[in-house]
Structure formats: C-alpha cells, structure tokens
Amino acid sequence: MNLISWLLANPSQNMFVVADMGSTKTDWSFVDRDKKVTLIKTQGFNPFFYSTEDIKLLLEPEFSNKNIAWDKISDVYFYGSGCSAGEKCDIVKNALTPFFPKANIFVTHDLLGSARALCGREKGVACILGTGANTCLYDGEKIIANVTSAGFLLGDEGSGADLGRELIKYYLYKELPKDLEQTFENEYKITRQSLVGEVYSTKHPNAYCATYSKFLAKYKENPVVQKLIEERFDEFFKRHVSKYENYQKLPIHFIGSVAFYFSDHLKNVAKKYNTQVGIILQTPMEKLIDFHYGF
C-alpha cells in the first residue's frame, strides 16, 4: 500500500518515521501527510553494546522539546546496525515503544535498508562502506545471501574503520612519505606512542580509527594514499563481493560515506573485477522514504 492509499484508509493518523542507524549516528525522518519531512539526528546505539534502558536514556534528551506529534505517528521503520537477530531487534523495539505509543514499530538490520534503498525492487548486490562494511545479494524483495561481516577485529575490509586502521599502521611502521608523516602528526597533534595509547584505550576503536579516514580523503591524490585505499578496496571485493554467484552479471551498488567520497578509487578496483558499478549513495534515507511511501 502506498502513501496516498494508506492516508485515505487511515485519516486519523498523519505521520510516518524512517530511521537509519549506523555505528555512530542515527538519522530519523518524520514524514507528515503533506509530505513534509522533519529530520532529527541522534547518536547511534548498537544493541550489541546498549541495553533497552541505555537506549531510552540516550534518546530522552535528544527527542525532548521537538515539535513532533508523537501520538499521531502510525508506523516506524527502523533500520539499524546490529539489528540482525530477534533478541537484538527486541532491545531496540522495547526502547522505542514509549516514544511512539501508537505506532507499529518494525526493527530490522541496516543491510536490508541499504538493499531496499539501492536496489528498490530489482535484483543486485548491495554494499555498505561506512564506518563498517557489509554486503548482501538481494532478489528484489529479500536478502538471499550474505557474506559474513566479521566486524572490526576480524574484518570490515574497505570500511572507514579499516582505512583508518591501515593509515595508523602505515604511520607506526614509517611507511608514509616524510612530508605526509609530518603533516599527519601536525594535524592530529600526535606521536607514535600517544596514538597507540589512544587506539587501545578508546571504548569504541572502530569509530576512533574511522575518524582518520578523513585524512585519507583530504590527501587521496597522493600516490601512497591511493595505493593504501585501493589495496583495502581490493580486499573488500576479494573477500565479499566476489563470493556472490554471478556477481559480474549483476549491478553492484554502494552506500555510505566511504563509498561516496572514495568513489573514483572504488571504481578503479571494480574494473579489476570486471563488475558493473551501479549507484553510489552517501545515505539511504531519501530512497528509503521512496521505497516505503512511493513519493
């Protein structure tokens, strides 16, 4: 049922919500009867690390004083990192229920949200390259195959966390050109000793390492930086994309800030694998609203 049909059948309700949560932030779109979209950003809250009560406490101040008719919200579609298992989805759903008392709340993995945003109702390979990395084979309705995303410690090849970690290793092992090494130290006010200390003491090392991908974006024309980036994307294609049956005959779509800002490097590596790069989106939100409500 599209938006217009639903509104005609449910005149007392007038707002829908689509939420997209990554490792570090959540984007919320509140869509009213006039197709006006109100955007709210909050912190991310992966249910592997946050309890229901933790999420409630996090959202309370961020949702307060917002001019939203909370009791008029009919449906919430929440796509979140870490929301792949039933019990993890329940953690999020139970936390959201007090904020959306009259809504039907659907919680599922951000990978399905990315597939819907990228592929719509067509078959393809959907790839996430943001703070983390993930992929799936999508048949136009559902995910039919997924190469295991091993997370920051064991995988996340090509992600922002992976790129940042590799840059840190280049720096620690003195593999950066002298001028770039000096620039890196000056911009971040670090030494090798202090950087190692930061990596091992931070609560969320994946998010911390991902911040250094901005340095790579700034100097991506440097040959050493280009080599670093494309080596990590090569690992991404080798360990993820190439594992799907007939992947070279399907469009390979990408979503996430890393895919968006390093699109030229990504396309260079895609050519090596003889793949068809489809669309590249920075965020899925606009396409997800289209998917659900037919705007």
PDB file of C-alpha atoms in Angstrom:
ATOM      1  CA  MET A   1       0.000   0.000   0.000  1.00  0.00           C
ATOM      2  CA  ASN A   2       1.484   3.363  -0.989  1.00  0.00           C
ATOM      3  CA  LEU A   3       1.300   6.595   0.985  1.00  0.00           C
ATOM      4  CA  ILE A   4      -1.854   8.015  -0.623  1.00  0.00           C
ATOM      5  CA  SER A   5      -3.820   4.777  -0.234  1.00  0.00           C
ATOM      6  CA  TRP A   6      -2.761   4.459   3.381  1.00  0.00           C
ATOM      7  CA  LEU A   7      -3.727   8.044   4.212  1.00  0.00           C
ATOM      8  CA  LEU A   8      -7.179   7.603   2.692  1.00  0.00           C
ATOM      9  CA  ALA A   9      -7.693   4.461   4.745  1.00  0.00           C
ATOM     10  CA  ASN A  10      -6.294   5.977   7.960  1.00  0.00           C
ATOM     11  CA  PRO A  11      -7.335   9.634   8.144  1.00  0.00           C
ATOM     12  CA  SER A  12      -6.720   9.918  11.900  1.00  0.00           C
ATOM     13  CA  GLN A  13      -3.004   9.216  11.581  1.00  0.00           C
ATOM     14  CA  ASN A  14      -0.690  11.581   9.791  1.00  0.00           C
ATOM     15  CA  MET A  15       2.961  10.746  10.290  1.00  0.00           C
ATOM     16  CA  PHE A  16       5.461   8.020   9.482  1.00  0.00           C
ATOM     17  CA  VAL A  17       9.050   7.552  10.575  1.00  0.00           C
ATOM     18  CA  VAL A  18      12.004   6.023   8.767  1.00  0.00           C
ATOM     19  CA  ALA A  19      15.195   5.668  10.806  1.00  0.00           C
ATOM     20  CA  ASP A  20      18.647   4.631   9.651  1.00  0.00           C
ATOM     21  CA  MET A  21      21.249   3.836  12.309  1.00  0.00           C
ATOM     22  CA  GLY A  22      24.920   3.292  11.626  1.00  0.00           C
ATOM     23  CA  SER A  23      27.714   2.651  14.095  1.00  0.00           C
ATOM     24  CA  THR A  24      27.963   6.251  15.258  1.00  0.00           C
ATOM     25  CA  LYS A  25      24.719   8.089  14.425  1.00  0.00           C
ATOM     26  CA  THR A  26      21.015   7.658  13.674  1.00  0.00           C
ATOM     27  CA  ASP A  27      19.064   9.663  11.096  1.00  0.00           C
ATOM     28  CA  TRP A  28      15.312   9.969  11.703  1.00  0.00           C
ATOM     29  CA  SER A  29      12.871  11.218   9.059  1.00  0.00           C
ATOM     30  CA  PHE A  30       9.391  12.178  10.268  1.00  0.00           C
ATOM     31  CA  VAL A  31       7.078  12.337   7.241  1.00  0.00           C
ATOM     32  CA  ASP A  32       3.637  14.003   7.531  1.00  0.00           C
ATOM     33  CA  ARG A  33       0.501  13.942   5.362  1.00  0.00           C
ATOM     34  CA  ASP A  34       1.762  16.858   3.276  1.00  0.00           C
ATOM     35  CA  LYS A  35       4.997  15.003   2.522  1.00  0.00           C
ATOM     36  CA  LYS A  36       6.928  17.395   4.723  1.00  0.00           C
ATOM     37  CA  VAL A  37       9.996  15.696   6.177  1.00  0.00           C
ATOM     38  CA  THR A  38      11.390  16.656   9.580  1.00  0.00           C
ATOM     39  CA  LEU A  39      14.924  15.394  10.190  1.00  0.00           C
ATOM     40  CA  ILE A  40      16.395  14.571  13.588  1.00  0.00           C
ATOM     41  CA  LYS A  41      19.876  13.195  14.240  1.00  0.00           C
ATOM     42  CA  THR A  42      20.785  11.234  17.335  1.00  0.00           C
ATOM     43  CA  GLN A  43      23.693   9.119  18.485  1.00  0.00           C
ATOM     44  CA  GLY A  44      23.904   5.521  17.301  1.00  0.00           C
ATOM     45  CA  PHE A  45      23.146   2.706  19.765  1.00  0.00           C
ATOM     46  CA  ASN A  46      24.112  -0.744  18.509  1.00  0.00           C
ATOM     47  CA  PRO A  47      22.133  -3.260  20.630  1.00  0.00           C
ATOM     48  CA  PHE A  48      25.240  -5.412  20.990  1.00  0.00           C
ATOM     49  CA  PHE A  49      26.584  -2.681  23.273  1.00  0.00           C
ATOM     50  CA  TYR A  50      23.439  -0.908  24.577  1.00  0.00           C
ATOM     51  CA  SER A  51      20.554  -2.233  26.668  1.00  0.00           C
ATOM     52  CA  THR A  52      16.930  -1.123  26.321  1.00  0.00           C
ATOM     53  CA  GLU A  53      17.354   1.220  29.283  1.00  0.00           C
ATOM     54  CA  ASP A  54      20.589   2.634  27.856  1.00  0.00           C
ATOM     55  CA  ILE A  55      18.801   3.499  24.614  1.00  0.00           C
ATOM     56  CA  LYS A  56      15.878   5.116  26.426  1.00  0.00           C
ATOM     57  CA  LEU A  57      18.245   7.288  28.434  1.00  0.00           C
ATOM     58  CA  LEU A  58      20.137   8.255  25.294  1.00  0.00           C
ATOM     59  CA  LEU A  59      17.041   9.207  23.288  1.00  0.00           C
ATOM     60  CA  GLU A  60      15.113  11.036  26.006  1.00  0.00           C
ATOM     61  CA  PRO A  61      17.099  14.298  25.900  1.00  0.00           C
ATOM     62  CA  GLU A  62      17.549  14.130  22.123  1.00  0.00           C
ATOM     63  CA  PHE A  63      13.817  13.688  21.448  1.00  0.00           C
ATOM     64  CA  SER A  64      12.627  16.154  24.084  1.00  0.00           C
ATOM     65  CA  ASN A  65      11.395  19.601  23.058  1.00  0.00           C
ATOM     66  CA  LYS A  66      10.973  18.518  19.448  1.00  0.00           C
ATOM     67  CA  ASN A  67       7.823  19.812  17.793  1.00  0.00           C
ATOM     68  CA  ILE A  68       6.582  16.358  16.802  1.00  0.00           C
ATOM     69  CA  ALA A  69       3.047  14.963  17.215  1.00  0.00           C
ATOM     70  CA  TRP A  70       4.292  11.712  18.715  1.00  0.00           C
ATOM     71  CA  ASP A  71       0.811  10.233  19.229  1.00  0.00           C
ATOM     72  CA  LYS A  72      -0.005  10.728  15.531  1.00  0.00           C
ATOM     73  CA  ILE A  73       2.844   8.540  14.305  1.00  0.00           C
ATOM     74  CA  SER A  74       1.439   5.354  12.787  1.00  0.00           C
ATOM     75  CA  ASP A  75       4.492   3.422  11.604  1.00  0.00           C
ATOM     76  CA  VAL A  76       8.180   3.382  12.434  1.00  0.00           C
ATOM     77  CA  TYR A  77      10.606   1.609  10.097  1.00  0.00           C
ATOM     78  CA  PHE A  78      13.910   1.315  11.936  1.00  0.00           C
ATOM     79  CA  TYR A  79      16.971   0.002  10.115  1.00  0.00           C
ATOM     80  CA  GLY A  80      19.904  -0.427  12.448  1.00  0.00           C
ATOM     81  CA  SER A  81      23.439  -1.696  12.730  1.00  0.00           C
ATOM     82  CA  GLY A  82      23.423  -4.783  14.955  1.00  0.00           C
ATOM     83  CA  CYS A  83      19.681  -5.430  14.477  1.00  0.00           C
ATOM     84  CA  SER A  84      20.090  -8.771  12.728  1.00  0.00           C
ATOM     85  CA  ALA A  85      18.918 -11.132  15.483  1.00  0.00           C
ATOM     86  CA  GLY A  86      15.466 -11.241  17.069  1.00  0.00           C
ATOM     87  CA  GLU A  87      16.608 -10.513  20.603  1.00  0.00           C
ATOM     88  CA  LYS A  88      18.689  -7.538  19.441  1.00  0.00           C
ATOM     89  CA  CYS A  89      15.734  -6.145  17.497  1.00  0.00           C
ATOM     90  CA  ASP A  90      13.590  -6.510  20.623  1.00  0.00           C
ATOM     91  CA  ILE A  91      16.069  -4.439  22.637  1.00  0.00           C
ATOM     92  CA  VAL A  92      15.600  -1.561  20.214  1.00  0.00           C
ATOM     93  CA  LYS A  93      11.851  -2.025  19.755  1.00  0.00           C
ATOM     94  CA  ASN A  94      11.233  -2.031  23.512  1.00  0.00           C
ATOM     95  CA  ALA A  95      13.265   1.151  23.860  1.00  0.00           C
ATOM     96  CA  LEU A  96      11.339   2.907  21.080  1.00  0.00           C
ATOM     97  CA  THR A  97       7.839   1.921  22.230  1.00  0.00           C
ATOM     98  CA  PRO A  98       7.478   4.639  24.927  1.00  0.00           C
ATOM     99  CA  PHE A  99       8.361   7.342  22.394  1.00  0.00           C
ATOM    100  CA  PHE A 100       5.958   6.061  19.718  1.00  0.00           C
ATOM    101  CA  PRO A 101       2.946   4.863  21.789  1.00  0.00           C
ATOM    102  CA  LYS A 102       0.501   4.353  18.891  1.00  0.00           C
ATOM    103  CA  ALA A 103       2.891   3.210  16.189  1.00  0.00           C
ATOM    104  CA  ASN A 104       3.599  -0.124  14.605  1.00  0.00           C
ATOM    105  CA  ILE A 105       7.356  -0.463  15.073  1.00  0.00           C
ATOM    106  CA  PHE A 106       9.427  -2.531  12.649  1.00  0.00           C
ATOM    107  CA  VAL A 107      13.071  -3.082  13.557  1.00  0.00           C
ATOM    108  CA  THR A 108      15.459  -4.808  11.187  1.00  0.00           C
ATOM    109  CA  HIS A 109      19.066  -4.765  10.020  1.00  0.00           C
ATOM    110  CA  ASP A 110      20.546  -1.751   8.237  1.00  0.00           C
ATOM    111  CA  LEU A 111      21.708  -4.116   5.498  1.00  0.00           C
ATOM    112  CA  LEU A 112      18.093  -4.680   4.390  1.00  0.00           C
ATOM    113  CA  GLY A 113      17.550  -0.925   4.468  1.00  0.00           C
ATOM    114  CA  SER A 114      20.574  -0.426   2.252  1.00  0.00           C
ATOM    115  CA  ALA A 115      19.385  -3.117  -0.164  1.00  0.00           C
ATOM    116  CA  ARG A 116      15.942  -1.519  -0.406  1.00  0.00           C
ATOM    117  CA  ALA A 117      17.424   1.939  -0.915  1.00  0.00           C
ATOM    118  CA  LEU A 118      19.962   0.804  -3.507  1.00  0.00           C
ATOM    119  CA  CYS A 119      18.081  -1.874  -5.411  1.00  0.00           C
ATOM    120  CA  GLY A 120      14.452  -0.941  -4.852  1.00  0.00           C
ATOM    121  CA  ARG A 121      12.580  -3.970  -6.145  1.00  0.00           C
ATOM    122  CA  GLU A 122      15.301  -5.173  -8.509  1.00  0.00           C
ATOM    123  CA  LYS A 123      17.970  -7.830  -8.030  1.00  0.00           C
ATOM    124  CA  GLY A 124      21.514  -6.726  -7.235  1.00  0.00           C
ATOM    125  CA  VAL A 125      24.424  -6.746  -4.812  1.00  0.00           C
ATOM    126  CA  ALA A 126      24.128  -4.101  -2.101  1.00  0.00           C
ATOM    127  CA  CYS A 127      27.269  -2.939  -0.299  1.00  0.00           C
ATOM    128  CA  ILE A 128      27.719  -0.795   2.803  1.00  0.00           C
ATOM    129  CA  LEU A 129      31.006   1.084   3.110  1.00  0.00           C
ATOM    130  CA  GLY A 130      30.785   3.461   6.027  1.00  0.00           C
ATOM    131  CA  THR A 131      32.338   3.132   9.462  1.00  0.00           C
ATOM    132  CA  GLY A 132      31.861  -0.603   8.949  1.00  0.00           C
ATOM    133  CA  ALA A 133      31.396  -2.809   5.894  1.00  0.00           C
ATOM    134  CA  ASN A 134      28.768  -5.317   4.835  1.00  0.00           C
ATOM    135  CA  THR A 135      27.283  -6.797   1.662  1.00  0.00           C
ATOM    136  CA  CYS A 136      24.349  -8.885   0.508  1.00  0.00           C
ATOM    137  CA  LEU A 137      22.713 -10.426  -2.534  1.00  0.00           C
ATOM    138  CA  TYR A 138      19.156  -9.077  -2.837  1.00  0.00           C
ATOM    139  CA  ASP A 139      16.444 -10.604  -5.046  1.00  0.00           C
ATOM    140  CA  GLY A 140      14.179  -7.544  -5.177  1.00  0.00           C
ATOM    141  CA  GLU A 141      12.271  -8.496  -2.024  1.00  0.00           C
ATOM    142  CA  LYS A 142      14.642 -10.019   0.473  1.00  0.00           C
ATOM    143  CA  ILE A 143      18.280 -10.772   1.200  1.00  0.00           C
ATOM    144  CA  ILE A 144      19.102 -14.214  -0.186  1.00  0.00           C
ATOM    145  CA  ALA A 145      22.836 -14.359   0.596  1.00  0.00           C
ATOM    146  CA  ASN A 146      25.204 -12.546   2.915  1.00  0.00           C
ATOM    147  CA  VAL A 147      28.954 -12.993   3.228  1.00  0.00           C
ATOM    148  CA  THR A 148      29.690 -12.878   6.948  1.00  0.00           C
ATOM    149  CA  SER A 149      30.647  -9.434   8.171  1.00  0.00           C
ATOM    150  CA  ALA A 150      33.366 -10.268  10.678  1.00  0.00           C
ATOM    151  CA  GLY A 151      33.370  -6.849  12.318  1.00  0.00           C
ATOM    152  CA  PHE A 152      36.225  -4.550  13.201  1.00  0.00           C
ATOM    153  CA  LEU A 153      38.552  -7.067  14.843  1.00  0.00           C
ATOM    154  CA  LEU A 154      38.387  -9.672  12.091  1.00  0.00           C
ATOM    155  CA  GLY A 155      37.077  -7.907   9.013  1.00  0.00           C
ATOM    156  CA  ASP A 156      35.343  -4.711   7.854  1.00  0.00           C
ATOM    157  CA  GLU A 157      37.672  -4.602   4.851  1.00  0.00           C
ATOM    158  CA  GLY A 158      37.364  -1.325   2.937  1.00  0.00           C
ATOM    159  CA  SER A 159      35.385   0.441   5.652  1.00  0.00           C
ATOM    160  CA  GLY A 160      36.248   3.745   7.270  1.00  0.00           C
ATOM    161  CA  ALA A 161      37.464   1.893  10.352  1.00  0.00           C
ATOM    162  CA  ASP A 162      39.617  -0.369   8.191  1.00  0.00           C
ATOM    163  CA  LEU A 163      41.067   2.513   6.165  1.00  0.00           C
ATOM    164  CA  GLY A 164      41.835   4.482   9.319  1.00  0.00           C
ATOM    165  CA  ARG A 165      43.447   1.475  10.977  1.00  0.00           C
ATOM    166  CA  GLU A 166      45.604   0.901   7.900  1.00  0.00           C
ATOM    167  CA  LEU A 167      46.683   4.555   7.880  1.00  0.00           C
ATOM    168  CA  ILE A 168      47.668   4.247  11.537  1.00  0.00           C
ATOM    169  CA  LYS A 169      49.739   1.148  10.691  1.00  0.00           C
ATOM    170  CA  TYR A 170      51.422   2.968   7.791  1.00  0.00           C
ATOM    171  CA  TYR A 171      52.323   5.748  10.212  1.00  0.00           C
ATOM    172  CA  LEU A 172      53.521   3.461  13.011  1.00  0.00           C
ATOM    173  CA  TYR A 173      55.681   1.406  10.635  1.00  0.00           C
ATOM    174  CA  LYS A 174      57.095   4.536   8.961  1.00  0.00           C
ATOM    175  CA  GLU A 175      55.599   3.720   5.572  1.00  0.00           C
ATOM    176  CA  LEU A 176      54.294   7.216   4.863  1.00  0.00           C
ATOM    177  CA  PRO A 177      56.418   9.705   2.907  1.00  0.00           C
ATOM    178  CA  LYS A 178      58.240  12.059   5.268  1.00  0.00           C
ATOM    179  CA  ASP A 179      56.223  15.109   4.280  1.00  0.00           C
ATOM    180  CA  LEU A 180      52.903  13.279   4.692  1.00  0.00           C
ATOM    181  CA  GLU A 181      54.049  11.804   8.001  1.00  0.00           C
ATOM    182  CA  GLN A 182      54.845  15.295   9.289  1.00  0.00           C
ATOM    183  CA  THR A 183      51.506  16.605   8.070  1.00  0.00           C
ATOM    184  CA  PHE A 184      49.726  13.739   9.818  1.00  0.00           C
ATOM    185  CA  GLU A 185      51.486  14.455  13.122  1.00  0.00           C
ATOM    186  CA  ASN A 186      50.818  18.184  12.875  1.00  0.00           C
ATOM    187  CA  GLU A 187      47.133  17.861  12.004  1.00  0.00           C
ATOM    188  CA  TYR A 188      46.349  15.397  14.798  1.00  0.00           C
ATOM    189  CA  LYS A 189      48.920  16.579  17.362  1.00  0.00           C
ATOM    190  CA  ILE A 190      50.107  13.008  17.912  1.00  0.00           C
ATOM    191  CA  THR A 191      53.214  10.881  18.303  1.00  0.00           C
ATOM    192  CA  ARG A 192      53.523   7.152  17.691  1.00  0.00           C
ATOM    193  CA  GLN A 193      53.359   6.476  21.400  1.00  0.00           C
ATOM    194  CA  SER A 194      50.312   8.657  22.015  1.00  0.00           C
ATOM    195  CA  LEU A 195      48.458   7.232  19.015  1.00  0.00           C
ATOM    196  CA  VAL A 196      48.934   3.640  20.152  1.00  0.00           C
ATOM    197  CA  GLY A 197      47.672   4.663  23.579  1.00  0.00           C
ATOM    198  CA  GLU A 198      44.555   6.244  22.088  1.00  0.00           C
ATOM    199  CA  VAL A 199      43.722   3.195  19.960  1.00  0.00           C
ATOM    200  CA  TYR A 200      43.992   0.774  22.859  1.00  0.00           C
ATOM    201  CA  SER A 201      42.252   2.934  25.443  1.00  0.00           C
ATOM    202  CA  THR A 202      39.229   4.141  23.483  1.00  0.00           C
ATOM    203  CA  LYS A 203      35.887   2.479  24.203  1.00  0.00           C
ATOM    204  CA  HIS A 204      34.961   2.225  20.512  1.00  0.00           C
ATOM    205  CA  PRO A 205      38.169   1.630  18.493  1.00  0.00           C
ATOM    206  CA  ASN A 206      36.265   1.141  15.225  1.00  0.00           C
ATOM    207  CA  ALA A 207      34.717   4.617  15.397  1.00  0.00           C
ATOM    208  CA  TYR A 208      38.024   6.095  16.570  1.00  0.00           C
ATOM    209  CA  CYS A 209      40.010   4.585  13.694  1.00  0.00           C
ATOM    210  CA  ALA A 210      37.329   5.654  11.218  1.00  0.00           C
ATOM    211  CA  THR A 211      37.954   9.320  12.056  1.00  0.00           C
ATOM    212  CA  TYR A 212      41.354   9.025  10.366  1.00  0.00           C
ATOM    213  CA  SER A 213      39.752   8.155   7.038  1.00  0.00           C
ATOM    214  CA  LYS A 214      39.102  11.908   6.710  1.00  0.00           C
ATOM    215  CA  PHE A 215      42.859  12.407   6.396  1.00  0.00           C
ATOM    216  CA  LEU A 216      42.920   9.912   3.549  1.00  0.00           C
ATOM    217  CA  ALA A 217      40.085  11.767   1.817  1.00  0.00           C
ATOM    218  CA  LYS A 218      41.990  15.018   2.137  1.00  0.00           C
ATOM    219  CA  TYR A 219      45.149  13.594   0.572  1.00  0.00           C
ATOM    220  CA  LYS A 220      43.652  10.908  -1.663  1.00  0.00           C
ATOM    221  CA  GLU A 221      45.571  12.140  -4.710  1.00  0.00           C
ATOM    222  CA  ASN A 222      48.859  11.226  -3.028  1.00  0.00           C
ATOM    223  CA  PRO A 223      50.180   8.010  -4.688  1.00  0.00           C
ATOM    224  CA  VAL A 224      50.871   6.307  -1.352  1.00  0.00           C
ATOM    225  CA  VAL A 225      47.401   7.162  -0.074  1.00  0.00           C
ATOM    226  CA  GLN A 226      45.830   5.983  -3.316  1.00  0.00           C
ATOM    227  CA  LYS A 227      47.698   2.680  -3.015  1.00  0.00           C
ATOM    228  CA  LEU A 228      46.520   2.243   0.581  1.00  0.00           C
ATOM    229  CA  ILE A 229      42.873   2.937  -0.309  1.00  0.00           C
ATOM    230  CA  GLU A 230      42.770   0.700  -3.362  1.00  0.00           C
ATOM    231  CA  GLU A 231      44.508  -2.166  -1.567  1.00  0.00           C
ATOM    232  CA  ARG A 232      41.773  -2.130   1.080  1.00  0.00           C
ATOM    233  CA  PHE A 233      39.025  -1.935  -1.546  1.00  0.00           C
ATOM    234  CA  ASP A 234      40.669  -4.861  -3.326  1.00  0.00           C
ATOM    235  CA  GLU A 235      40.366  -6.857  -0.102  1.00  0.00           C
ATOM    236  CA  PHE A 236      36.699  -5.839   0.088  1.00  0.00           C
ATOM    237  CA  PHE A 237      35.987  -7.117  -3.427  1.00  0.00           C
ATOM    238  CA  LYS A 238      38.035 -10.277  -2.935  1.00  0.00           C
ATOM    239  CA  ARG A 239      36.548 -11.294   0.411  1.00  0.00           C
ATOM    240  CA  HIS A 240      32.995 -10.049  -0.053  1.00  0.00           C
ATOM    241  CA  VAL A 241      31.699  -9.057  -3.490  1.00  0.00           C
ATOM    242  CA  SER A 242      33.395 -11.851  -5.466  1.00  0.00           C
ATOM    243  CA  LYS A 243      31.808 -14.519  -3.251  1.00  0.00           C
ATOM    244  CA  TYR A 244      28.325 -13.981  -4.715  1.00  0.00           C
ATOM    245  CA  GLU A 245      27.211 -16.205  -7.574  1.00  0.00           C
ATOM    246  CA  ASN A 246      27.107 -14.352 -10.921  1.00  0.00           C
ATOM    247  CA  TYR A 247      28.319 -11.151  -9.243  1.00  0.00           C
ATOM    248  CA  GLN A 248      29.870  -9.934 -12.514  1.00  0.00           C
ATOM    249  CA  LYS A 249      26.448 -10.063 -14.199  1.00  0.00           C
ATOM    250  CA  LEU A 250      24.670  -8.018 -11.520  1.00  0.00           C
ATOM    251  CA  PRO A 251      24.806  -4.305 -10.666  1.00  0.00           C
ATOM    252  CA  ILE A 252      26.983  -3.667  -7.607  1.00  0.00           C
ATOM    253  CA  HIS A 253      25.534  -0.778  -5.629  1.00  0.00           C
ATOM    254  CA  PHE A 254      27.197   1.100  -2.768  1.00  0.00           C
ATOM    255  CA  ILE A 255      26.066   3.174   0.158  1.00  0.00           C
ATOM    256  CA  GLY A 256      27.996   5.029   2.852  1.00  0.00           C
ATOM    257  CA  SER A 257      30.363   7.923   3.272  1.00  0.00           C
ATOM    258  CA  VAL A 258      33.466   5.908   2.356  1.00  0.00           C
ATOM    259  CA  ALA A 259      31.941   4.665  -0.906  1.00  0.00           C
ATOM    260  CA  PHE A 260      30.719   8.184  -1.685  1.00  0.00           C
ATOM    261  CA  TYR A 261      33.944  10.111  -1.011  1.00  0.00           C
ATOM    262  CA  PHE A 262      36.287   7.461  -2.460  1.00  0.00           C
ATOM    263  CA  SER A 263      34.080   6.587  -5.439  1.00  0.00           C
ATOM    264  CA  ASP A 264      36.861   7.040  -8.008  1.00  0.00           C
ATOM    265  CA  HIS A 265      39.138   4.627  -6.171  1.00  0.00           C
ATOM    266  CA  LEU A 266      36.252   2.210  -5.759  1.00  0.00           C
ATOM    267  CA  LYS A 267      35.519   2.264  -9.488  1.00  0.00           C
ATOM    268  CA  ASN A 268      39.196   1.673 -10.264  1.00  0.00           C
ATOM    269  CA  VAL A 269      39.158  -1.514  -8.218  1.00  0.00           C
ATOM    270  CA  ALA A 270      35.755  -2.586  -9.585  1.00  0.00           C
ATOM    271  CA  LYS A 271      37.220  -2.585 -13.095  1.00  0.00           C
ATOM    272  CA  LYS A 272      39.821  -5.110 -11.993  1.00  0.00           C
ATOM    273  CA  TYR A 273      36.980  -7.469 -11.022  1.00  0.00           C
ATOM    274  CA  ASN A 274      35.019  -6.771 -14.214  1.00  0.00           C
ATOM    275  CA  THR A 275      31.970  -5.644 -12.254  1.00  0.00           C
ATOM    276  CA  GLN A 276      29.158  -3.234 -13.046  1.00  0.00           C
ATOM    277  CA  VAL A 277      29.125  -0.387 -10.511  1.00  0.00           C
ATOM    278  CA  GLY A 278      25.561   0.815 -10.121  1.00  0.00           C
ATOM    279  CA  ILE A 279      24.505   3.731  -7.936  1.00  0.00           C
ATOM    280  CA  ILE A 280      26.567   5.143  -5.078  1.00  0.00           C
ATOM    281  CA  LEU A 281      24.671   6.904  -2.284  1.00  0.00           C
ATOM    282  CA  GLN A 282      26.045   8.710   0.733  1.00  0.00           C
ATOM    283  CA  THR A 283      22.939   7.912   2.798  1.00  0.00           C
ATOM    284  CA  PRO A 284      19.876   5.721   2.169  1.00  0.00           C
ATOM    285  CA  MET A 285      17.200   7.980   3.637  1.00  0.00           C
ATOM    286  CA  GLU A 286      15.669   9.601   0.560  1.00  0.00           C
ATOM    287  CA  LYS A 287      15.468   6.289  -1.299  1.00  0.00           C
ATOM    288  CA  LEU A 288      14.029   4.518   1.756  1.00  0.00           C
ATOM    289  CA  ILE A 289      11.232   7.073   2.004  1.00  0.00           C
ATOM    290  CA  ASP A 290      10.546   6.489  -1.684  1.00  0.00           C
ATOM    291  CA  PHE A 291      10.550   2.729  -1.130  1.00  0.00           C
ATOM    292  CA  HIS A 292       8.015   2.796   1.689  1.00  0.00           C
ATOM    293  CA  TYR A 293       5.731   5.601   0.656  1.00  0.00           C
ATOM    294  CA  GLY A 294       6.033   5.895  -3.104  1.00  0.00           C
ATOM    295  CA  PHE A 295       6.849   9.604  -3.218  1.00  0.00           C
TER     296      PHE A 295
END
